[in-house]
Short mmCIF file of C-alpha atoms in Angstrom, two decimals:
data_model
loop_
_atom_site.label_atom_id
_atom_site.label_comp_id
_atom_site.label_asym_id
_atom_site.label_seq_id
_atom_site.Cartn_x
_atom_site.Cartn_y
_atom_site.Cartn_z
CA MET A 14 15.05 3.57 4.04
CA LYS A 15 12.74 0.56 4.21
CA VAL A 16 10.35 1.43 1.40
CA TYR A 17 9.41 -2.25 1.15
CA GLY A 18 7.66 -1.98 4.51
CA ALA A 19 4.96 0.16 2.92
CA VAL A 20 3.63 -2.73 0.83
CA ILE A 21 3.53 -5.48 3.46
CA LEU A 22 -0.04 -4.65 4.51
CA LEU A 23 -1.18 -4.20 0.91
CA PHE A 24 0.07 -7.66 0.04
CA ALA A 25 -1.75 -9.02 3.07
CA LEU A 26 -5.03 -7.71 1.65
CA THR A 27 -4.95 -10.33 -1.08
CA ALA A 28 -5.59 -12.85 1.68
CA LEU A 29 -9.19 -11.68 1.64
CA THR A 30 -9.69 -13.17 -1.81
CA HIS A 31 -6.81 -15.58 -2.44
CA PRO A 32 -6.89 -18.59 -0.10
CA SER A 33 -3.36 -19.62 -1.09
CA ASN A 34 -2.00 -16.28 0.07
CA ALA A 35 -4.23 -16.34 3.14
CA GLU A 36 -2.27 -19.19 4.62
CA ARG A 37 0.58 -16.76 5.33
CA PHE A 38 -1.62 -14.57 7.50
CA LEU A 39 -4.32 -16.77 9.02
CA PRO A 40 -4.34 -19.41 11.73
CA SER A 41 -4.43 -22.98 10.46
CA GLY A 42 -7.93 -23.93 9.30
CA ASP A 43 -9.33 -20.38 9.44
CA SER A 44 -10.51 -19.47 5.92
CA SER A 45 -13.86 -17.76 6.63
CA ILE A 46 -14.62 -14.08 5.98
CA SER A 47 -16.87 -12.22 8.43
CA LEU A 48 -18.91 -9.19 7.40
CA ASP A 49 -21.04 -6.87 9.52
CA ALA A 50 -22.31 -3.27 9.57
CA ALA A 51 -24.23 -0.84 11.76
CA ASP A 52 -26.88 0.03 9.16
CA SER A 53 -27.34 -2.82 6.70
CA VAL A 54 -25.84 -5.79 4.90
CA GLU A 55 -27.27 -6.47 1.47
CA TRP A 56 -26.80 -9.54 -0.73
CA ASP A 57 -27.93 -9.17 -4.34
CA GLN A 58 -27.85 -12.63 -5.90
CA LYS A 59 -28.77 -11.36 -9.38
CA LYS A 60 -26.01 -8.74 -9.51
CA ARG A 61 -23.75 -11.00 -7.47
CA THR A 62 -22.77 -8.31 -5.00
CA PHE A 63 -22.47 -7.84 -1.26
CA LEU A 64 -22.91 -4.39 0.31
CA ALA A 65 -22.25 -3.45 3.94
CA ALA A 66 -23.15 0.11 4.98
CA GLY A 67 -22.57 2.07 8.17
CA LYS A 68 -19.34 1.35 10.04
CA ALA A 69 -18.83 -1.74 7.89
CA VAL A 70 -16.25 -4.34 8.91
CA VAL A 71 -14.77 -7.18 6.86
CA SER A 72 -12.34 -9.49 8.63
CA ARG A 73 -10.45 -12.67 8.06
CA GLY A 74 -8.13 -13.94 10.78
CA ASP A 75 -6.02 -11.04 12.02
CA LEU A 76 -6.76 -8.88 8.96
CA ILE A 77 -9.54 -6.27 9.43
CA LEU A 78 -10.94 -3.78 6.91
CA LYS A 79 -13.23 -1.02 8.22
CA ALA A 80 -15.04 1.69 6.20
CA ASN A 81 -18.30 3.63 5.96
CA LYS A 82 -19.28 1.36 3.07
CA ILE A 83 -17.79 -1.84 1.69
CA SER A 84 -19.01 -3.56 -1.48
CA ALA A 85 -17.81 -6.79 -3.06
CA ASN A 86 -18.40 -8.43 -6.44
CA TYR A 87 -18.33 -12.21 -6.63
CA ARG A 88 -18.75 -15.14 -9.02
CA ASP A 89 -18.92 -18.91 -8.83
CA GLY A 90 -15.50 -20.42 -8.36
CA LYS A 91 -14.38 -24.02 -8.11
CA ASP A 92 -17.02 -26.39 -6.73
CA LYS A 93 -19.52 -23.50 -7.07
CA LYS A 94 -18.01 -21.75 -4.05
CA ILE A 95 -18.28 -17.97 -3.90
CA GLU A 96 -15.17 -16.28 -5.30
CA ILE A 97 -14.84 -12.57 -4.48
CA TYR A 98 -12.86 -10.83 -7.23
CA GLN A 99 -13.28 -7.16 -6.33
CA ILE A 100 -13.67 -5.23 -3.08
CA ILE A 101 -14.37 -1.48 -2.93
CA ALA A 102 -14.32 0.46 0.36
CA GLU A 103 -15.34 4.09 0.78
CA GLY A 104 -15.00 6.62 3.58
CA ASN A 105 -12.91 6.55 6.78
CA ILE A 106 -11.05 3.42 5.76
CA GLU A 107 -8.84 1.62 8.25
CA ILE A 108 -6.96 -1.58 7.46
CA LYS A 109 -4.94 -3.42 10.06
CA ASN A 110 -3.37 -6.68 11.09
CA LYS A 111 -1.19 -7.49 14.10
CA GLU A 112 1.66 -5.11 13.19
CA ASP A 113 0.50 -2.88 10.32
CA ARG A 114 -2.02 -0.10 9.81
CA ALA A 115 -3.26 1.84 6.78
CA THR A 116 -5.87 4.57 6.28
CA SER A 117 -7.46 6.17 3.21
CA ASN A 118 -10.72 7.55 1.81
CA PHE A 119 -11.06 4.99 -1.01
CA ALA A 120 -9.74 1.48 -1.54
CA LYS A 121 -10.07 -0.92 -4.45
CA ILE A 122 -8.84 -4.52 -4.48
CA ASP A 123 -9.04 -6.32 -7.84
CA THR A 124 -7.78 -9.90 -7.93
CA ASP A 125 -8.17 -10.26 -11.72
CA THR A 126 -5.67 -7.49 -12.41
CA GLY A 127 -3.73 -8.14 -9.20
CA SER A 128 -4.01 -4.52 -8.12
CA ILE A 129 -4.64 -2.83 -4.80
CA ILE A 130 -5.22 0.92 -4.66
CA LEU A 131 -5.58 3.16 -1.60
CA SER A 132 -6.34 6.80 -2.46
CA GLY A 133 -7.34 10.14 -1.01
CA LYS A 134 -5.69 12.93 0.91
CA ASN A 135 -3.49 11.73 3.77
CA THR A 136 -3.52 8.12 2.63
CA SER A 137 -1.14 6.47 5.07
CA TYR A 138 0.61 3.28 6.07
CA TRP A 139 2.64 2.66 9.23
CA ASN A 140 4.12 0.05 11.54
CA LYS A 141 6.68 0.23 14.36
CA ASN A 142 9.52 0.92 11.88
CA ILE A 143 8.11 3.22 9.20
CA LYS A 144 5.32 5.64 8.36
CA LEU A 145 4.30 6.57 4.80
CA ILE A 146 1.89 9.38 3.90
CA ALA A 147 0.79 10.02 0.32
CA ASN A 148 -1.72 12.72 -0.63
CA GLU A 149 -2.86 10.97 -3.82
CA GLU A 150 -2.53 7.20 -3.65
CA ILE A 151 -0.60 4.08 -2.72
CA GLU A 152 -0.84 1.36 -5.36
CA TYR A 153 0.42 -2.20 -5.46
CA HIS A 154 0.41 -4.71 -8.32
CA THR A 155 0.83 -8.32 -7.25
CA ASN A 156 1.40 -9.55 -10.83
CA ASP A 157 4.71 -7.73 -11.35
CA GLN A 158 5.53 -7.08 -7.67
CA ARG A 159 5.65 -3.30 -8.05
CA ALA A 160 4.41 -0.63 -5.63
CA PHE A 161 3.79 3.09 -6.17
CA ALA A 162 3.07 6.06 -3.94
CA ARG A 163 2.16 9.45 -5.38
CA GLY A 164 1.48 13.02 -4.27
CA GLY A 165 3.15 14.88 -1.43
CA ILE A 166 4.92 11.82 -0.05
CA GLU A 167 6.53 11.71 3.37
CA ILE A 168 8.39 8.62 4.61
CA SER A 169 9.51 8.61 8.23
CA THR A 170 11.79 6.13 10.00
CA ALA A 171 13.67 6.29 13.28
CA SER A 172 16.70 7.82 11.54
CA GLU A 173 15.41 9.91 8.63
CA VAL A 174 12.53 11.69 6.89
CA ILE A 175 12.20 11.60 3.11
CA LYS A 176 9.85 13.94 1.23
CA ALA A 177 9.13 13.60 -2.50
CA GLU A 178 6.37 13.48 -5.12
CA GLU A 179 6.52 9.83 -6.17
CA VAL A 180 8.00 6.50 -5.08
CA VAL A 181 8.31 3.41 -7.30
CA TYR A 182 9.42 0.17 -5.68
CA ASP A 183 10.29 -3.15 -7.34
CA LEU A 184 9.88 -5.83 -4.66
CA GLU A 185 11.51 -8.58 -6.70
CA GLN A 186 14.62 -6.55 -7.48
CA GLN A 187 14.56 -4.80 -4.08
CA PHE A 188 15.11 -1.49 -5.83
CA ALA A 189 13.32 1.83 -5.19
CA GLU A 190 13.30 5.13 -7.07
CA VAL A 191 12.08 8.43 -5.60
CA PHE A 192 11.18 11.39 -7.81
CA GLY A 193 10.40 15.10 -7.53
CA ASN A 194 11.45 17.79 -5.04
CA ILE A 195 13.31 15.33 -2.82
CA ARG A 196 14.32 16.34 0.65
CA ILE A 197 16.14 13.79 2.80
CA THR A 198 16.67 14.79 6.43
CA ARG A 199 18.78 12.81 8.86
CA GLY A 200 19.41 14.57 12.15
CA ASN A 201 20.83 18.00 11.24
CA ASN A 202 21.86 16.84 7.76
CA VAL A 203 19.75 17.69 4.72
CA LEU A 204 20.05 16.60 1.05
CA LEU A 205 17.98 18.07 -1.79
CA GLY A 206 17.62 16.66 -5.30
CA ALA A 207 15.26 15.67 -8.10
CA MET A 208 15.72 11.89 -8.10
CA ALA A 209 17.09 9.24 -5.76
CA SER A 210 17.55 5.48 -5.97
CA PHE A 211 17.95 2.85 -3.27
CA ASP A 212 19.37 -0.60 -4.05
CA PHE A 213 18.64 -2.73 -1.00
CA LYS A 214 20.61 -5.71 -2.33
CA SER A 215 23.87 -3.79 -2.69
CA GLY A 216 23.17 -1.19 0.00
CA ILE A 217 23.99 1.61 -2.48
CA SER A 218 21.92 4.81 -2.47
CA ARG A 219 22.24 7.65 -4.95
CA ILE A 220 20.68 11.13 -5.27
CA SER A 221 20.90 13.32 -8.37
CA GLY A 222 19.79 16.75 -9.55
CA SER A 223 18.11 15.45 -12.73
CA ASN A 224 14.82 13.58 -13.02
CA THR A 225 14.42 10.94 -15.75
CA LYS A 226 10.66 11.48 -15.68
CA ASN A 227 11.12 15.21 -16.22
CA PRO A 228 14.22 15.84 -18.40
CA SER A 229 13.86 19.63 -18.06
CA SER A 230 14.42 19.39 -14.31
CA SER A 231 18.20 19.43 -14.51
CA GLY A 232 19.96 20.91 -11.53
CA ARG A 233 22.45 20.27 -8.78
CA VAL A 234 22.28 18.20 -5.65
CA ARG A 235 22.35 20.48 -2.64
CA GLY A 236 22.86 19.70 0.99
CA VAL A 237 23.68 20.90 4.46
CA ILE A 238 25.99 18.65 6.47
CA SER A 239 26.25 19.47 10.16
CA PRO A 240 29.47 18.65 12.00
CA GLN A 241 27.32 17.43 14.90
CA GLY A 242 24.94 15.50 12.64
CA LYS A 243 25.17 11.77 12.06
CA PRO A 244 26.20 10.70 8.52
#
């Protein structure tokens, strides 16, 4: 299960506000941000905000953020250049680059705290290898390299489908934990449990009937293994 794929696009979003990170995603020399909207674009110099309303689009290189409304807070950075430190998008959000897509109803990018949050029913991320749906939120913290997905989660790859309530992924350690009403389906094989862990460094995966976040949820791991199913 490539849980790490679900945070690639979220990390790319920091390119909108962090030029050093932008170099990974933009053509050489391209550091400008474009902003347009169907209804209006407002610049409030006293409040230090930008607001684009009506099919708003913010783009930088291959990275594009679309929403009904996009607002940004800024301050003076080095050499008095504008430094955007927070972006909020609302309604029919679509984020994409060359290979990745994400959708949600609300998005907040805060460079001071290093956090990126996508929330709302059917918040999703996908590329050619994986699709992640979360009915509450997908959250990523750049400071400690941790990602979270919560609420009615479904992760689909070419070989399996994983359903759960929460996913926590440590990018630095390459270790993921999945919690709550877990159902892992691969072909005709099904495993049920309360908690699962995936160590991508060692290649070891484990599923258990108990949940460390909910000690009262002790139980057994159950499964159906089909003779015709792939292991």
